[in-house]
PDB file of C-alpha atoms in Angstrom:
ATOM      1  CA  ASN A 160     -46.111  27.679  81.065  1.00 76.00           C
ATOM      2  CA  HIS A 161     -45.921  29.439  85.120  1.00 77.00           C
ATOM      3  CA  ARG A 162     -42.130  30.979  84.180  1.00 79.00           C
ATOM      4  CA  GLN A 163     -44.583  33.183  80.633  1.00 75.00           C
ATOM      5  CA  LEU A 164     -47.047  33.881  83.461  1.00 72.00           C
ATOM      6  CA  MET A 165     -44.480  35.603  85.203  1.00 75.00           C
ATOM      7  CA  GLY A 166     -43.526  37.816  82.296  1.00 74.00           C
ATOM      8  CA  GLU A 167     -39.354  35.004  83.084  1.00 77.00           C
ATOM      9  CA  LYS A 168     -38.726  33.030  79.201  1.00 80.00           C
ATOM     10  CA  LEU A 169     -40.260  35.209  76.650  1.00 84.00           C
ATOM     11  CA  ILE A 170     -37.935  34.303  73.944  1.00 85.00           C
ATOM     12  CA  GLY A 171     -38.701  32.183  71.349  1.00 85.00           C
ATOM     13  CA  LEU A 172     -42.480  33.340  71.896  1.00 85.00           C
ATOM     14  CA  THR A 173     -44.285  34.511  69.129  1.00 89.00           C
ATOM     15  CA  VAL A 174     -46.669  37.536  68.422  1.00 92.00           C
ATOM     16  CA  ASN A 175     -49.105  35.162  68.559  1.00 94.00           C
ATOM     17  CA  ASP A 176     -48.195  33.717  71.502  1.00 89.00           C
ATOM     18  CA  MET A 177     -47.541  36.527  73.090  1.00 88.00           C
ATOM     19  CA  GLN A 178     -50.870  37.704  72.680  1.00 92.00           C
ATOM     20  CA  ASN A 179     -52.825  34.625  74.044  1.00 91.00           C
ATOM     21  CA  LEU A 180     -50.628  34.287  77.061  1.00 89.00           C
ATOM     22  CA  GLU A 181     -52.533  38.316  78.060  1.00 92.00           C
ATOM     23  CA  ASN A 182     -55.100  36.802  77.325  1.00 94.00           C
ATOM     24  CA  GLN A 183     -54.901  34.231  79.776  1.00 92.00           C
ATOM     25  CA  LEU A 184     -53.464  36.909  81.745  1.00 92.00           C
ATOM     26  CA  GLU A 185     -56.297  39.675  81.600  1.00 96.00           C
ATOM     27  CA  ARG A 186     -58.756  36.392  81.853  1.00 96.00           C
ATOM     28  CA  SER A 187     -57.599  35.538  84.931  1.00 94.00           C
ATOM     29  CA  LEU A 188     -56.658  38.980  86.203  1.00 95.00           C
ATOM     30  CA  HIS A 189     -60.937  39.348  86.004  1.00 98.00           C
ATOM     31  CA  ALA A 190     -61.852  36.668  87.694  1.00 97.00           C
ATOM     32  CA  VAL A 191     -59.001  37.600  90.727  1.00 97.00           C
ATOM     33  CA  ARG A 192     -61.147  41.050  90.642  1.00 98.00           C
ATOM     34  CA  ILE A 193     -64.157  39.775  90.375  1.00 98.00           C
ATOM     35  CA  LYS A 194     -63.854  37.327  93.683  1.00 98.00           C
ATOM     36  CA  LYS A 195     -61.357  40.368  94.955  1.00 98.00           C
ATOM     37  CA  ASP A 196     -64.793  42.633  94.438  1.00 97.00           C
ATOM     38  CA  GLN A 197     -67.535  39.850  96.305  1.00 97.00           C
ATOM     39  CA  LEU A 198     -65.237  39.267  98.946  1.00 98.00           C
ATOM     40  CA  LEU A 199     -65.833  43.248  99.306  1.00 97.00           C
ATOM     41  CA  ILE A 200     -69.675  43.533  99.555  1.00 97.00           C
ATOM     42  CA  GLU A 201     -69.539  40.632 101.905  1.00 97.00           C
ATOM     43  CA  GLU A 202     -67.140  42.238 104.105  1.00 96.00           C
ATOM     44  CA  ILE A 203     -69.409  45.827 103.787  1.00 96.00           C
ATOM     45  CA  GLN A 204     -72.764  43.877 104.253  1.00 96.00           C
ATOM     46  CA  GLU A 205     -71.005  42.102 106.731  1.00 96.00           C
ATOM     47  CA  LEU A 206     -70.056  45.852 108.827  1.00 96.00           C
ATOM     48  CA  ASN A 207     -73.236  47.479 107.975  1.00 96.00           C
ATOM     49  CA  GLN A 208     -74.912  44.227 109.954  1.00 96.00           C
ATOM     50  CA  GLN A 209     -72.405  44.763 112.383  1.00 96.00           C
ATOM     51  CA  GLY A 210     -72.996  48.531 112.487  1.00 95.00           C
ATOM     52  CA  ILE A 211     -77.668  48.186 112.371  1.00 96.00           C
ATOM     53  CA  LEU A 212     -77.072  45.723 115.460  1.00 96.00           C
ATOM     54  CA  ILE A 213     -74.709  48.045 117.536  1.00 96.00           C
ATOM     55  CA  HIS A 214     -76.797  50.569 116.800  1.00 96.00           C
ATOM     56  CA  GLN A 215     -80.099  49.088 118.227  1.00 96.00           C
ATOM     57  CA  GLU A 216     -77.665  48.300 121.043  1.00 96.00           C
ATOM     58  CA  ASN A 217     -77.192  51.688 121.446  1.00 96.00           C
ATOM     59  CA  MET A 218     -80.073  52.806 121.911  1.00 96.00           C
ATOM     60  CA  GLN A 219     -81.758  50.575 124.299  1.00 96.00           C
ATOM     61  CA  LEU A 220     -79.287  51.601 126.468  1.00 96.00           C
ATOM     62  CA  TYR A 221     -80.208  54.687 125.497  1.00 96.00           C
ATOM     63  CA  LYS A 222     -83.682  53.880 126.660  1.00 96.00           C
ATOM     64  CA  LYS A 223     -82.260  52.347 129.574  1.00 96.00           C
ATOM     65  CA  VAL A 224     -80.191  55.609 130.726  1.00 96.00           C
ATOM     66  CA  ASN A 225     -83.627  57.866 129.826  1.00 95.00           C
ATOM     67  CA  LEU A 226     -85.758  55.108 132.884  1.00 96.00           C
ATOM     68  CA  ILE A 227     -83.547  54.636 135.260  1.00 95.00           C
ATOM     69  CA  ARG A 228     -83.330  59.481 135.191  1.00 95.00           C
ATOM     70  CA  ARG A 229     -86.112  59.578 134.806  1.00 95.00           C
ATOM     71  CA  GLU A 230     -87.054  57.258 138.406  1.00 95.00           C
ATOM     72  CA  ASN A 231     -84.295  59.182 139.869  1.00 94.00           C
ATOM     73  CA  MET A 232     -85.763  62.074 139.729  1.00 93.00           C
ATOM     74  CA  GLU A 233     -89.161  60.669 140.245  1.00 92.00           C
ATOM     75  CA  LEU A 234     -87.874  59.455 143.396  1.00 91.00           C
ATOM     76  CA  CYS A 235     -85.909  62.838 144.110  1.00 90.00           C
ATOM     77  CA  LYS A 236     -89.536  64.588 144.045  1.00 89.00           C
ATOM     78  CA  LYS A 237     -91.093  62.153 146.057  1.00 87.00           C
ATOM     79  CA  VAL A 238     -88.420  62.427 148.538  1.00 85.00           C
ATOM     80  CA  TYR A 239     -88.438  66.498 148.379  1.00 84.00           C
ATOM     81  CA  ALA A 240     -92.340  66.115 148.794  1.00 82.00           C
ATOM     82  CA  SER A 241     -92.277  64.029 152.639  1.00 76.00           C
ATOM     83  CA  GLY A 242     -90.010  66.762 153.910  1.00 67.00           C
ATOM     84  CA  SER A 243     -87.367  64.014 155.457  1.00 55.00           C
ATOM     85  CA  LEU A 244     -84.555  65.945 153.750  1.00 50.00           C
ATOM     86  CA  ASN A 245     -84.904  69.468 155.538  1.00 50.00           C
ATOM     87  CA  ASP A 246     -81.128  69.353 156.550  1.00 46.00           C
ATOM     88  CA  VAL A 247     -79.957  68.182 153.247  1.00 46.00           C
ATOM     89  CA  ASN A 248     -78.291  71.061 150.957  1.00 48.00           C
ATOM     90  CA  LYS A 249     -81.105  70.726 147.652  1.00 48.00           C
ATOM     91  CA  SER A 250     -78.455  71.781 145.724  1.00 47.00           C
ATOM     92  CA  SER A 251     -75.890  68.884 146.420  1.00 49.00           C
ATOM     93  CA  LEU A 252     -78.646  66.722 144.012  1.00 47.00           C
ATOM     94  CA  PRO A 253     -77.312  66.645 140.332  1.00 51.00           C
ATOM     95  CA  ALA A 254     -78.844  69.557 138.465  1.00 48.00           C
ATOM     96  CA  ASN A 255     -77.330  68.766 135.513  1.00 48.00           C
ATOM     97  CA  HIS A 256     -78.839  65.956 134.214  1.00 49.00           C
ATOM     98  CA  PHE A 257     -79.089  64.649 130.596  1.00 49.00           C
ATOM     99  CA  SER A 258     -81.340  64.009 128.325  1.00 49.00           C
ATOM    100  CA  ILE A 259     -80.957  61.148 125.525  1.00 50.00           C
ATOM    101  CA  THR A 260     -82.999  60.838 122.814  1.00 50.00           C
ATOM    102  CA  GLU A 261     -83.636  58.901 120.034  1.00 48.00           C
ATOM    103  CA  GLU A 262     -82.732  61.002 117.389  1.00 50.00           C
ATOM    104  CA  MET A 263     -79.977  62.922 119.511  1.00 50.00           C
ATOM    105  CA  GLN A 264     -78.608  65.548 116.751  1.00 54.00           C
ATOM    106  CA  VAL A 265     -77.219  67.734 119.003  1.00 52.00           C
ATOM    107  CA  PRO A 266     -73.638  67.248 120.408  1.00 58.00           C
ATOM    108  CA  ILE A 267     -73.617  67.292 124.351  1.00 59.00           C
ATOM    109  CA  ARG A 268     -71.485  70.127 126.103  1.00 61.00           C
ATOM    110  CA  LEU A 269     -69.461  69.116 129.278  1.00 59.00           C
ATOM    111  CA  GLU A 270     -68.479  71.649 131.696  1.00 62.00           C
ATOM    112  CA  LEU A 271     -66.784  71.840 134.814  1.00 61.00           C
ATOM    113  CA  SER A 272     -68.232  73.611 137.534  1.00 65.00           C
ATOM    114  CA  GLN A 273     -66.536  73.969 140.640  1.00 65.00           C
ATOM    115  CA  PRO A 274     -67.062  71.243 143.740  1.00 63.00           C
ATOM    116  CA  GLN A 275     -69.813  71.560 146.304  1.00 61.00           C
ATOM    117  CA  LYS A 276     -69.537  71.844 149.702  1.00 56.00           C
ATOM    118  CA  GLN A 277     -70.718  69.096 151.957  1.00 48.00           C
ATOM    119  CA  THR A 278     -72.205  69.584 155.178  1.00 48.00           C
ATOM    120  CA  CYS A 279     -71.102  66.489 157.324  1.00 42.00           C
ATOM    121  CA  ASN A 280     -72.381  66.429 160.801  1.00 45.00           C
ATOM    122  CA  ILE A 281     -71.981  63.923 163.530  1.00 42.00           C
ATOM    123  CA  ALA A 282     -74.892  62.130 164.850  1.00 45.00           C
ATOM    124  CA  PRO A 283     -75.091  61.000 168.035  1.00 46.00           C
ATOM    125  CA  GLU A 284     -75.440  57.251 167.442  1.00 45.00           C
ATOM    126  CA  SER A 285     -72.382  57.842 165.872  1.00 42.00           C
ATOM    127  CA  SER A 286     -70.452  59.282 167.690  1.00 42.00           C
ATOM    128  CA  LYS A 287     -70.714  56.577 170.504  1.00 43.00           C
ATOM    129  CA  LEU A 288     -68.776  53.695 167.636  1.00 45.00           C
ATOM    130  CA  GLY A 289     -66.596  57.145 166.552  1.00 47.00           C
ATOM    131  CA  ARG A 290     -67.424  57.325 162.489  1.00 48.00           C
ATOM    132  CA  LEU A 291     -69.240  60.345 160.851  1.00 46.00           C
ATOM    133  CA  GLN A 292     -72.450  60.782 158.847  1.00 47.00           C
ATOM    134  CA  LEU A 293     -72.515  62.786 155.536  1.00 49.00           C
ATOM    135  CA  ARG A 294     -75.388  64.421 155.260  1.00 44.00           C
TER     136      ARG A 294
END
């Protein structure tokens, strides 16, 4: 019977036997397709769930980045307000900050810029140690 299902040893079968064999094959094929569809649906559902979890994690990371950026900007404002960095070139701090929102639909545009010059001062205390301090 297995060989007949594989299309072998069909000699001697009547038309009715072949019709029954064909019907059996169609039922088997239908069962295989249903099982395959079920497995694909389960896999799609699992991938969708993973996508939702990744999206949620991504949004949490965006929020953390924005919080850190805001905190950094507040610290920069406090430092400049205190006037303790009068000799520091204010343009040495990153001017091109970025903002990420929950519904980020705008493509990010990155550009190359020329390296900014750093001022290098030798502090009197550190000159005894032979070290340079970057300011």
